[in-house]
PDB file of N, CA and C in Angstrom:
ATOM      1  N   MET A  15       0.825  -1.186  -0.006  1.00  0.00           N
ATOM      2  CA  MET A  15      -0.003  -0.010  -0.001  1.00  0.00           C
ATOM      3  C   MET A  15       0.872   1.257   0.002  1.00  0.00           C
ATOM      4  N   VAL A  16       1.814   1.316   0.903  1.00  0.00           N
ATOM      5  CA  VAL A  16       2.672   2.491   0.981  1.00  0.00           C
ATOM      6  C   VAL A  16       3.546   2.593  -0.276  1.00  0.00           C
ATOM      7  N   THR A  17       4.086   1.464  -0.742  1.00  0.00           N
ATOM      8  CA  THR A  17       4.920   1.518  -1.927  1.00  0.00           C
ATOM      9  C   THR A  17       4.128   1.876  -3.170  1.00  0.00           C
ATOM     10  N   LYS A  18       2.860   1.547  -3.191  1.00  0.00           N
ATOM     11  CA  LYS A  18       2.039   1.913  -4.334  1.00  0.00           C
ATOM     12  C   LYS A  18       1.676   3.396  -4.300  1.00  0.00           C
ATOM     13  N   GLY A  19       1.814   4.021  -3.142  1.00  0.00           N
ATOM     14  CA  GLY A  19       1.688   5.457  -3.041  1.00  0.00           C
ATOM     15  C   GLY A  19       0.282   6.032  -3.027  1.00  0.00           C
ATOM     16  N   SER A  20      -0.724   5.205  -2.832  1.00  0.00           N
ATOM     17  CA  SER A  20      -2.048   5.806  -2.820  1.00  0.00           C
ATOM     18  C   SER A  20      -3.056   4.970  -2.054  1.00  0.00           C
ATOM     19  N   ALA A  21      -4.058   5.646  -1.593  1.00  0.00           N
ATOM     20  CA  ALA A  21      -5.258   5.015  -1.050  1.00  0.00           C
ATOM     21  C   ALA A  21      -6.404   5.846  -1.615  1.00  0.00           C
ATOM     22  N   GLU A  22      -7.509   5.202  -1.843  1.00  0.00           N
ATOM     23  CA  GLU A  22      -8.612   5.907  -2.516  1.00  0.00           C
ATOM     24  C   GLU A  22      -9.936   5.480  -1.927  1.00  0.00           C
ATOM     25  N   ILE A  23     -10.851   6.433  -1.822  1.00  0.00           N
ATOM     26  CA  ILE A  23     -12.216   6.135  -1.377  1.00  0.00           C
ATOM     27  C   ILE A  23     -13.073   5.955  -2.611  1.00  0.00           C
ATOM     28  N   VAL A  24     -13.755   4.814  -2.700  1.00  0.00           N
ATOM     29  CA  VAL A  24     -14.632   4.544  -3.848  1.00  0.00           C
ATOM     30  C   VAL A  24     -15.984   4.090  -3.321  1.00  0.00           C
ATOM     31  N   SER A  25     -16.977   4.157  -4.193  1.00  0.00           N
ATOM     32  CA  SER A  25     -18.327   3.745  -3.795  1.00  0.00           C
ATOM     33  C   SER A  25     -18.768   2.548  -4.620  1.00  0.00           C
ATOM     34  N   ILE A  26     -19.825   1.917  -4.149  1.00  0.00           N
ATOM     35  CA  ILE A  26     -20.439   0.802  -4.879  1.00  0.00           C
ATOM     36  C   ILE A  26     -21.770   1.300  -5.413  1.00  0.00           C
ATOM     37  N   ASP A  27     -21.903   1.350  -6.724  1.00  0.00           N
ATOM     38  CA  ASP A  27     -23.118   1.822  -7.358  1.00  0.00           C
ATOM     39  C   ASP A  27     -24.012   0.648  -7.741  1.00  0.00           C
ATOM     40  N   ILE A  28     -25.315   0.813  -7.558  1.00  0.00           N
ATOM     41  CA  ILE A  28     -26.279  -0.204  -7.936  1.00  0.00           C
ATOM     42  C   ILE A  28     -26.163  -0.480  -9.431  1.00  0.00           C
ATOM     43  N   GLY A  29     -26.260  -1.758  -9.782  1.00  0.00           N
ATOM     44  CA  GLY A  29     -26.192  -2.154 -11.188  1.00  0.00           C
ATOM     45  C   GLY A  29     -24.791  -2.441 -11.702  1.00  0.00           C
ATOM     46  N   THR A  30     -23.794  -2.343 -10.828  1.00  0.00           N
ATOM     47  CA  THR A  30     -22.421  -2.590 -11.258  1.00  0.00           C
ATOM     48  C   THR A  30     -21.995  -4.007 -10.880  1.00  0.00           C
ATOM     49  N   GLU A  31     -20.875  -4.435 -11.453  1.00  0.00           N
ATOM     50  CA  GLU A  31     -20.320  -5.743 -11.145  1.00  0.00           C
ATOM     51  C   GLU A  31     -19.994  -5.871  -9.652  1.00  0.00           C
ATOM     52  N   GLU A  32     -19.440  -4.812  -9.069  1.00  0.00           N
ATOM     53  CA  GLU A  32     -19.105  -4.887  -7.655  1.00  0.00           C
ATOM     54  C   GLU A  32     -20.350  -4.933  -6.760  1.00  0.00           C
ATOM     55  N   TYR A  33     -21.427  -4.296  -7.184  1.00  0.00           N
ATOM     56  CA  TYR A  33     -22.671  -4.377  -6.418  1.00  0.00           C
ATOM     57  C   TYR A  33     -23.257  -5.781  -6.490  1.00  0.00           C
ATOM     58  N   ALA A  34     -23.198  -6.399  -7.644  1.00  0.00           N
ATOM     59  CA  ALA A  34     -23.711  -7.771  -7.790  1.00  0.00           C
ATOM     60  C   ALA A  34     -22.931  -8.733  -6.871  1.00  0.00           C
ATOM     61  N   LEU A  35     -21.614  -8.581  -6.822  1.00  0.00           N
ATOM     62  CA  LEU A  35     -20.809  -9.427  -5.938  1.00  0.00           C
ATOM     63  C   LEU A  35     -21.143  -9.135  -4.474  1.00  0.00           C
ATOM     64  N   TYR A  36     -21.261  -7.852  -4.134  1.00  0.00           N
ATOM     65  CA  TYR A  36     -21.613  -7.455  -2.769  1.00  0.00           C
ATOM     66  C   TYR A  36     -22.922  -8.139  -2.339  1.00  0.00           C
ATOM     67  N   ARG A  37     -23.931  -8.063  -3.166  1.00  0.00           N
ATOM     68  CA  ARG A  37     -25.229  -8.696  -2.845  1.00  0.00           C
ATOM     69  C   ARG A  37     -25.077 -10.211  -2.711  1.00  0.00           C
ATOM     70  N   ASP A  38     -24.301 -10.804  -3.592  1.00  0.00           N
ATOM     71  CA  ASP A  38     -24.081 -12.239  -3.534  1.00  0.00           C
ATOM     72  C   ASP A  38     -23.401 -12.658  -2.228  1.00  0.00           C
ATOM     73  N   LEU A  39     -22.396 -11.899  -1.818  1.00  0.00           N
ATOM     74  CA  LEU A  39     -21.658 -12.228  -0.605  1.00  0.00           C
ATOM     75  C   LEU A  39     -22.484 -12.027   0.658  1.00  0.00           C
ATOM     76  N   THR A  40     -23.432 -11.087   0.624  1.00  0.00           N
ATOM     77  CA  THR A  40     -24.234 -10.815   1.819  1.00  0.00           C
ATOM     78  C   THR A  40     -25.559 -11.561   1.853  1.00  0.00           C
ATOM     79  N   ARG A  41     -25.913 -12.213   0.750  1.00  0.00           N
ATOM     80  CA  ARG A  41     -27.229 -12.859   0.724  1.00  0.00           C
ATOM     81  C   ARG A  41     -27.206 -14.327   0.366  1.00  0.00           C
ATOM     82  N   ASN A  42     -26.452 -14.738  -0.641  1.00  0.00           N
ATOM     83  CA  ASN A  42     -26.598 -16.139  -1.084  1.00  0.00           C
ATOM     84  C   ASN A  42     -25.403 -16.697  -1.800  1.00  0.00           C
ATOM     85  N   HIS A  43     -24.196 -16.452  -1.291  1.00  0.00           N
ATOM     86  CA  HIS A  43     -23.007 -16.959  -1.987  1.00  0.00           C
ATOM     87  C   HIS A  43     -22.996 -18.484  -1.931  1.00  0.00           C
ATOM     88  N   ASP A  44     -22.792 -19.105  -3.069  1.00  0.00           N
ATOM     89  CA  ASP A  44     -22.902 -20.554  -3.192  1.00  0.00           C
ATOM     90  C   ASP A  44     -21.777 -21.326  -2.497  1.00  0.00           C
ATOM     91  N   SER A  45     -20.540 -20.909  -2.721  1.00  0.00           N
ATOM     92  CA  SER A  45     -19.417 -21.740  -2.291  1.00  0.00           C
ATOM     93  C   SER A  45     -18.969 -21.487  -0.856  1.00  0.00           C
ATOM     94  N   ASN A  46     -19.292 -20.360  -0.261  1.00  0.00           N
ATOM     95  CA  ASN A  46     -18.860 -20.040   1.083  1.00  0.00           C
ATOM     96  C   ASN A  46     -19.996 -19.413   1.883  1.00  0.00           C
ATOM     97  N   LYS A  47     -19.726 -19.146   3.143  1.00  0.00           N
ATOM     98  CA  LYS A  47     -20.790 -18.603   3.983  1.00  0.00           C
ATOM     99  C   LYS A  47     -21.063 -17.136   3.666  1.00  0.00           C
ATOM    100  N   ILE A  48     -22.243 -16.689   4.024  1.00  0.00           N
ATOM    101  CA  ILE A  48     -22.634 -15.292   3.860  1.00  0.00           C
ATOM    102  C   ILE A  48     -21.859 -14.482   4.885  1.00  0.00           C
ATOM    103  N   ILE A  49     -21.393 -13.295   4.494  1.00  0.00           N
ATOM    104  CA  ILE A  49     -20.580 -12.466   5.397  1.00  0.00           C
ATOM    105  C   ILE A  49     -21.235 -11.097   5.598  1.00  0.00           C
ATOM    106  N   GLY A  50     -20.669 -10.315   6.493  1.00  0.00           N
ATOM    107  CA  GLY A  50     -21.184  -9.000   6.818  1.00  0.00           C
ATOM    108  C   GLY A  50     -21.003  -7.993   5.699  1.00  0.00           C
ATOM    109  N   LYS A  51     -21.736  -6.888   5.808  1.00  0.00           N
ATOM    110  CA  LYS A  51     -21.736  -5.854   4.771  1.00  0.00           C
ATOM    111  C   LYS A  51     -20.373  -5.206   4.581  1.00  0.00           C
ATOM    112  N   GLY A  52     -19.655  -4.948   5.681  1.00  0.00           N
ATOM    113  CA  GLY A  52     -18.345  -4.314   5.576  1.00  0.00           C
ATOM    114  C   GLY A  52     -17.320  -5.171   4.857  1.00  0.00           C
ATOM    115  N   GLU A  53     -17.267  -6.435   5.237  1.00  0.00           N
ATOM    116  CA  GLU A  53     -16.353  -7.367   4.570  1.00  0.00           C
ATOM    117  C   GLU A  53     -16.718  -7.550   3.109  1.00  0.00           C
ATOM    118  N   ALA A  54     -18.032  -7.671   2.855  1.00  0.00           N
ATOM    119  CA  ALA A  54     -18.503  -7.879   1.466  1.00  0.00           C
ATOM    120  C   ALA A  54     -18.161  -6.683   0.598  1.00  0.00           C
ATOM    121  N   ALA A  55     -18.351  -5.479   1.105  1.00  0.00           N
ATOM    122  CA  ALA A  55     -18.031  -4.264   0.364  1.00  0.00           C
ATOM    123  C   ALA A  55     -16.536  -4.202   0.063  1.00  0.00           C
ATOM    124  N   SER A  56     -15.727  -4.490   1.071  1.00  0.00           N
ATOM    125  CA  SER A  56     -14.282  -4.459   0.883  1.00  0.00           C
ATOM    126  C   SER A  56     -13.799  -5.480  -0.137  1.00  0.00           C
ATOM    127  N   ILE A  57     -14.353  -6.669  -0.058  1.00  0.00           N
ATOM    128  CA  ILE A  57     -13.983  -7.721  -0.999  1.00  0.00           C
ATOM    129  C   ILE A  57     -14.377  -7.377  -2.412  1.00  0.00           C
ATOM    130  N   SER A  58     -15.612  -6.908  -2.612  1.00  0.00           N
ATOM    131  CA  SER A  58     -16.065  -6.607  -3.963  1.00  0.00           C
ATOM    132  C   SER A  58     -15.290  -5.464  -4.586  1.00  0.00           C
ATOM    133  N   LEU A  59     -14.937  -4.455  -3.796  1.00  0.00           N
ATOM    134  CA  LEU A  59     -14.151  -3.335  -4.328  1.00  0.00           C
ATOM    135  C   LEU A  59     -12.698  -3.748  -4.590  1.00  0.00           C
ATOM    136  N   ALA A  60     -12.116  -4.521  -3.704  1.00  0.00           N
ATOM    137  CA  ALA A  60     -10.739  -4.993  -3.923  1.00  0.00           C
ATOM    138  C   ALA A  60     -10.666  -5.842  -5.186  1.00  0.00           C
ATOM    139  N   LYS A  61     -11.662  -6.686  -5.396  1.00  0.00           N
ATOM    140  CA  LYS A  61     -11.686  -7.536  -6.598  1.00  0.00           C
ATOM    141  C   LYS A  61     -11.833  -6.688  -7.841  1.00  0.00           C
ATOM    142  N   LYS A  62     -12.765  -5.756  -7.861  1.00  0.00           N
ATOM    143  CA  LYS A  62     -13.046  -4.934  -9.035  1.00  0.00           C
ATOM    144  C   LYS A  62     -11.877  -4.037  -9.394  1.00  0.00           C
ATOM    145  N   HIS A  63     -11.228  -3.437  -8.404  1.00  0.00           N
ATOM    146  CA  HIS A  63     -10.198  -2.434  -8.639  1.00  0.00           C
ATOM    147  C   HIS A  63      -8.770  -2.960  -8.436  1.00  0.00           C
ATOM    148  N   ASN A  64      -8.627  -4.306  -8.337  1.00  0.00           N
ATOM    149  CA  ASN A  64      -7.320  -4.917  -8.082  1.00  0.00           C
ATOM    150  C   ASN A  64      -6.640  -4.261  -6.883  1.00  0.00           C
ATOM    151  N   GLY A  65      -7.442  -4.060  -5.850  1.00  0.00           N
ATOM    152  CA  GLY A  65      -6.955  -3.387  -4.653  1.00  0.00           C
ATOM    153  C   GLY A  65      -6.519  -4.365  -3.571  1.00  0.00           C
ATOM    154  N   ILE A  66      -6.192  -3.820  -2.432  1.00  0.00           N
ATOM    155  CA  ILE A  66      -5.783  -4.594  -1.283  1.00  0.00           C
ATOM    156  C   ILE A  66      -6.952  -4.666  -0.307  1.00  0.00           C
ATOM    157  N   LEU A  67      -7.285  -5.866   0.130  1.00  0.00           N
ATOM    158  CA  LEU A  67      -8.347  -6.030   1.112  1.00  0.00           C
ATOM    159  C   LEU A  67      -7.757  -5.807   2.503  1.00  0.00           C
ATOM    160  N   GLY A  68      -8.283  -4.841   3.216  1.00  0.00           N
ATOM    161  CA  GLY A  68      -7.872  -4.590   4.588  1.00  0.00           C
ATOM    162  C   GLY A  68      -8.916  -5.121   5.549  1.00  0.00           C
ATOM    163  N   SER A  69      -8.580  -6.179   6.279  1.00  0.00           N
ATOM    164  CA  SER A  69      -9.544  -6.746   7.238  1.00  0.00           C
ATOM    165  C   SER A  69      -8.822  -7.584   8.271  1.00  0.00           C
ATOM    166  N   ASN A  70      -9.280  -7.461   9.512  1.00  0.00           N
ATOM    167  CA  ASN A  70      -8.787  -8.315  10.581  1.00  0.00           C
ATOM    168  C   ASN A  70      -9.681  -9.529  10.781  1.00  0.00           C
ATOM    169  N   ASN A  71     -10.787  -9.588  10.078  1.00  0.00           N
ATOM    170  CA  ASN A  71     -11.762 -10.661  10.230  1.00  0.00           C
ATOM    171  C   ASN A  71     -11.352 -11.840   9.340  1.00  0.00           C
ATOM    172  N   LEU A  72     -10.278 -12.482   9.721  1.00  0.00           N
ATOM    173  CA  LEU A  72      -9.687 -13.548   8.885  1.00  0.00           C
ATOM    174  C   LEU A  72     -10.633 -14.723   8.688  1.00  0.00           C
ATOM    175  N   ARG A  73     -11.400 -15.031   9.701  1.00  0.00           N
ATOM    176  CA  ARG A  73     -12.303 -16.188   9.592  1.00  0.00           C
ATOM    177  C   ARG A  73     -13.311 -15.985   8.454  1.00  0.00           C
ATOM    178  N   ASP A  74     -13.838 -14.763   8.301  1.00  0.00           N
ATOM    179  CA  ASP A  74     -14.824 -14.518   7.260  1.00  0.00           C
ATOM    180  C   ASP A  74     -14.214 -14.277   5.878  1.00  0.00           C
ATOM    181  N   VAL A  75     -13.067 -13.597   5.826  1.00  0.00           N
ATOM    182  CA  VAL A  75     -12.547 -13.185   4.522  1.00  0.00           C
ATOM    183  C   VAL A  75     -11.615 -14.194   3.869  1.00  0.00           C
ATOM    184  N   LYS A  76     -10.998 -15.069   4.644  1.00  0.00           N
ATOM    185  CA  LYS A  76      -9.991 -15.994   4.083  1.00  0.00           C
ATOM    186  C   LYS A  76     -10.508 -16.795   2.883  1.00  0.00           C
ATOM    187  N   PRO A  77     -11.698 -17.387   2.950  1.00  0.00           N
ATOM    188  CA  PRO A  77     -12.155 -18.153   1.772  1.00  0.00           C
ATOM    189  C   PRO A  77     -12.270 -17.292   0.515  1.00  0.00           C
ATOM    190  N   TYR A  78     -12.660 -16.040   0.674  1.00  0.00           N
ATOM    191  CA  TYR A  78     -12.832 -15.160  -0.472  1.00  0.00           C
ATOM    192  C   TYR A  78     -11.492 -14.606  -0.973  1.00  0.00           C
ATOM    193  N   VAL A  79     -10.549 -14.380  -0.043  1.00  0.00           N
ATOM    194  CA  VAL A  79      -9.202 -13.985  -0.448  1.00  0.00           C
ATOM    195  C   VAL A  79      -8.621 -15.067  -1.356  1.00  0.00           C
ATOM    196  N   GLU A  80      -8.830 -16.316  -0.981  1.00  0.00           N
ATOM    197  CA  GLU A  80      -8.326 -17.437  -1.802  1.00  0.00           C
ATOM    198  C   GLU A  80      -9.123 -17.569  -3.096  1.00  0.00           C
ATOM    199  N   GLU A  81     -10.444 -17.489  -3.020  1.00  0.00           N
ATOM    200  CA  GLU A  81     -11.287 -17.658  -4.210  1.00  0.00           C
ATOM    201  C   GLU A  81     -11.012 -16.603  -5.279  1.00  0.00           C
ATOM    202  N   PHE A  82     -10.814 -15.350  -4.856  1.00  0.00           N
ATOM    203  CA  PHE A  82     -10.633 -14.256  -5.793  1.00  0.00           C
ATOM    204  C   PHE A  82      -9.175 -13.836  -5.956  1.00  0.00           C
ATOM    205  N   SER A  83      -8.248 -14.555  -5.311  1.00  0.00           N
ATOM    206  CA  SER A  83      -6.797 -14.242  -5.365  1.00  0.00           C
ATOM    207  C   SER A  83      -6.537 -12.790  -5.001  1.00  0.00           C
ATOM    208  N   LEU A  84      -7.067 -12.374  -3.866  1.00  0.00           N
ATOM    209  CA  LEU A  84      -6.902 -10.983  -3.408  1.00  0.00           C
ATOM    210  C   LEU A  84      -5.669 -10.814  -2.556  1.00  0.00           C
ATOM    211  N   GLU A  85      -5.055  -9.648  -2.670  1.00  0.00           N
ATOM    212  CA  GLU A  85      -4.007  -9.283  -1.724  1.00  0.00           C
ATOM    213  C   GLU A  85      -4.712  -8.836  -0.445  1.00  0.00           C
ATOM    214  N   HIS A  86      -4.208  -9.276   0.709  1.00  0.00           N
ATOM    215  CA  HIS A  86      -4.872  -9.015   1.971  1.00  0.00           C
ATOM    216  C   HIS A  86      -3.902  -8.480   3.009  1.00  0.00           C
ATOM    217  N   MET A  87      -4.348  -7.496   3.770  1.00  0.00           N
ATOM    218  CA  MET A  87      -3.526  -6.955   4.864  1.00  0.00           C
ATOM    219  C   MET A  87      -4.412  -6.787   6.107  1.00  0.00           C
ATOM    220  N   THR A  88      -3.812  -7.069   7.268  1.00  0.00           N
ATOM    221  CA  THR A  88      -4.484  -6.794   8.532  1.00  0.00           C
ATOM    222  C   THR A  88      -3.984  -5.445   9.065  1.00  0.00           C
ATOM    223  N   THR A  89      -4.570  -4.979  10.149  1.00  0.00           N
ATOM    224  CA  THR A  89      -4.107  -3.738  10.771  1.00  0.00           C
ATOM    225  C   THR A  89      -2.629  -3.864  11.143  1.00  0.00           C
ATOM    226  N   GLY A  90      -2.246  -5.012  11.647  1.00  0.00           N
ATOM    227  CA  GLY A  90      -0.843  -5.241  12.011  1.00  0.00           C
ATOM    228  C   GLY A  90       0.082  -5.105  10.810  1.00  0.00           C
ATOM    229  N   ASP A  91      -0.322  -5.655   9.665  1.00  0.00           N
ATOM    230  CA  ASP A  91       0.465  -5.534   8.442  1.00  0.00           C
ATOM    231  C   ASP A  91       0.632  -4.073   8.031  1.00  0.00           C
ATOM    232  N   ILE A  92      -0.461  -3.315   8.134  1.00  0.00           N
ATOM    233  CA  ILE A  92      -0.427  -1.904   7.751  1.00  0.00           C
ATOM    234  C   ILE A  92       0.500  -1.116   8.682  1.00  0.00           C
ATOM    235  N   LEU A  93       0.445  -1.406   9.978  1.00  0.00           N
ATOM    236  CA  LEU A  93       1.312  -0.718  10.934  1.00  0.00           C
ATOM    237  C   LEU A  93       2.784  -1.030  10.683  1.00  0.00           C
ATOM    238  N   VAL A  94       3.087  -2.280  10.358  1.00  0.00           N
ATOM    239  CA  VAL A  94       4.462  -2.665  10.045  1.00  0.00           C
ATOM    240  C   VAL A  94       4.945  -1.892   8.805  1.00  0.00           C
ATOM    241  N   GLU A  95       4.120  -1.828   7.763  1.00  0.00           N
ATOM    242  CA  GLU A  95       4.467  -1.083   6.547  1.00  0.00           C
ATOM    243  C   GLU A  95       4.695   0.398   6.857  1.00  0.00           C
ATOM    244  N   ALA A  96       3.829   0.976   7.693  1.00  0.00           N
ATOM    245  CA  ALA A  96       3.968   2.387   8.045  1.00  0.00           C
ATOM    246  C   ALA A  96       5.244   2.628   8.847  1.00  0.00           C
ATOM    247  N   PHE A  97       5.598   1.698   9.701  1.00  0.00           N
ATOM    248  CA  PHE A  97       6.811   1.814  10.500  1.00  0.00           C
ATOM    249  C   PHE A  97       8.053   1.759   9.618  1.00  0.00           C
ATOM    250  N   LYS A  98       8.014   0.907   8.584  1.00  0.00           N
ATOM    251  CA  LYS A  98       9.156   0.776   7.672  1.00  0.00           C
ATOM    252  C   LYS A  98       9.351   2.011   6.809  1.00  0.00           C
ATOM    253  N   ALA A  99       8.273   2.748   6.542  1.00  0.00           N
ATOM    254  CA  ALA A  99       8.353   3.889   5.605  1.00  0.00           C
ATOM    255  C   ALA A  99       9.043   5.091   6.194  1.00  0.00           C
TER     256      ALA A  99
END
């Protein structure tokens, strides 16, 4: 994150690919359990924008990190990167 030099705030618009994934993850995902809105939003945006998923909720996000090949960081990872910078 720090080496890439940016962080960005983005939204999820109805009718988009990321919204469809968000709804799937919060309502009826076939291969894994349904997850909370925050994790689902983060996963769908990270997938769509090739971003980094920031979450400490490893139990809920791990299956999706693997399924979608997402880069993942916890708060601890972010603090270590900030300390190195």
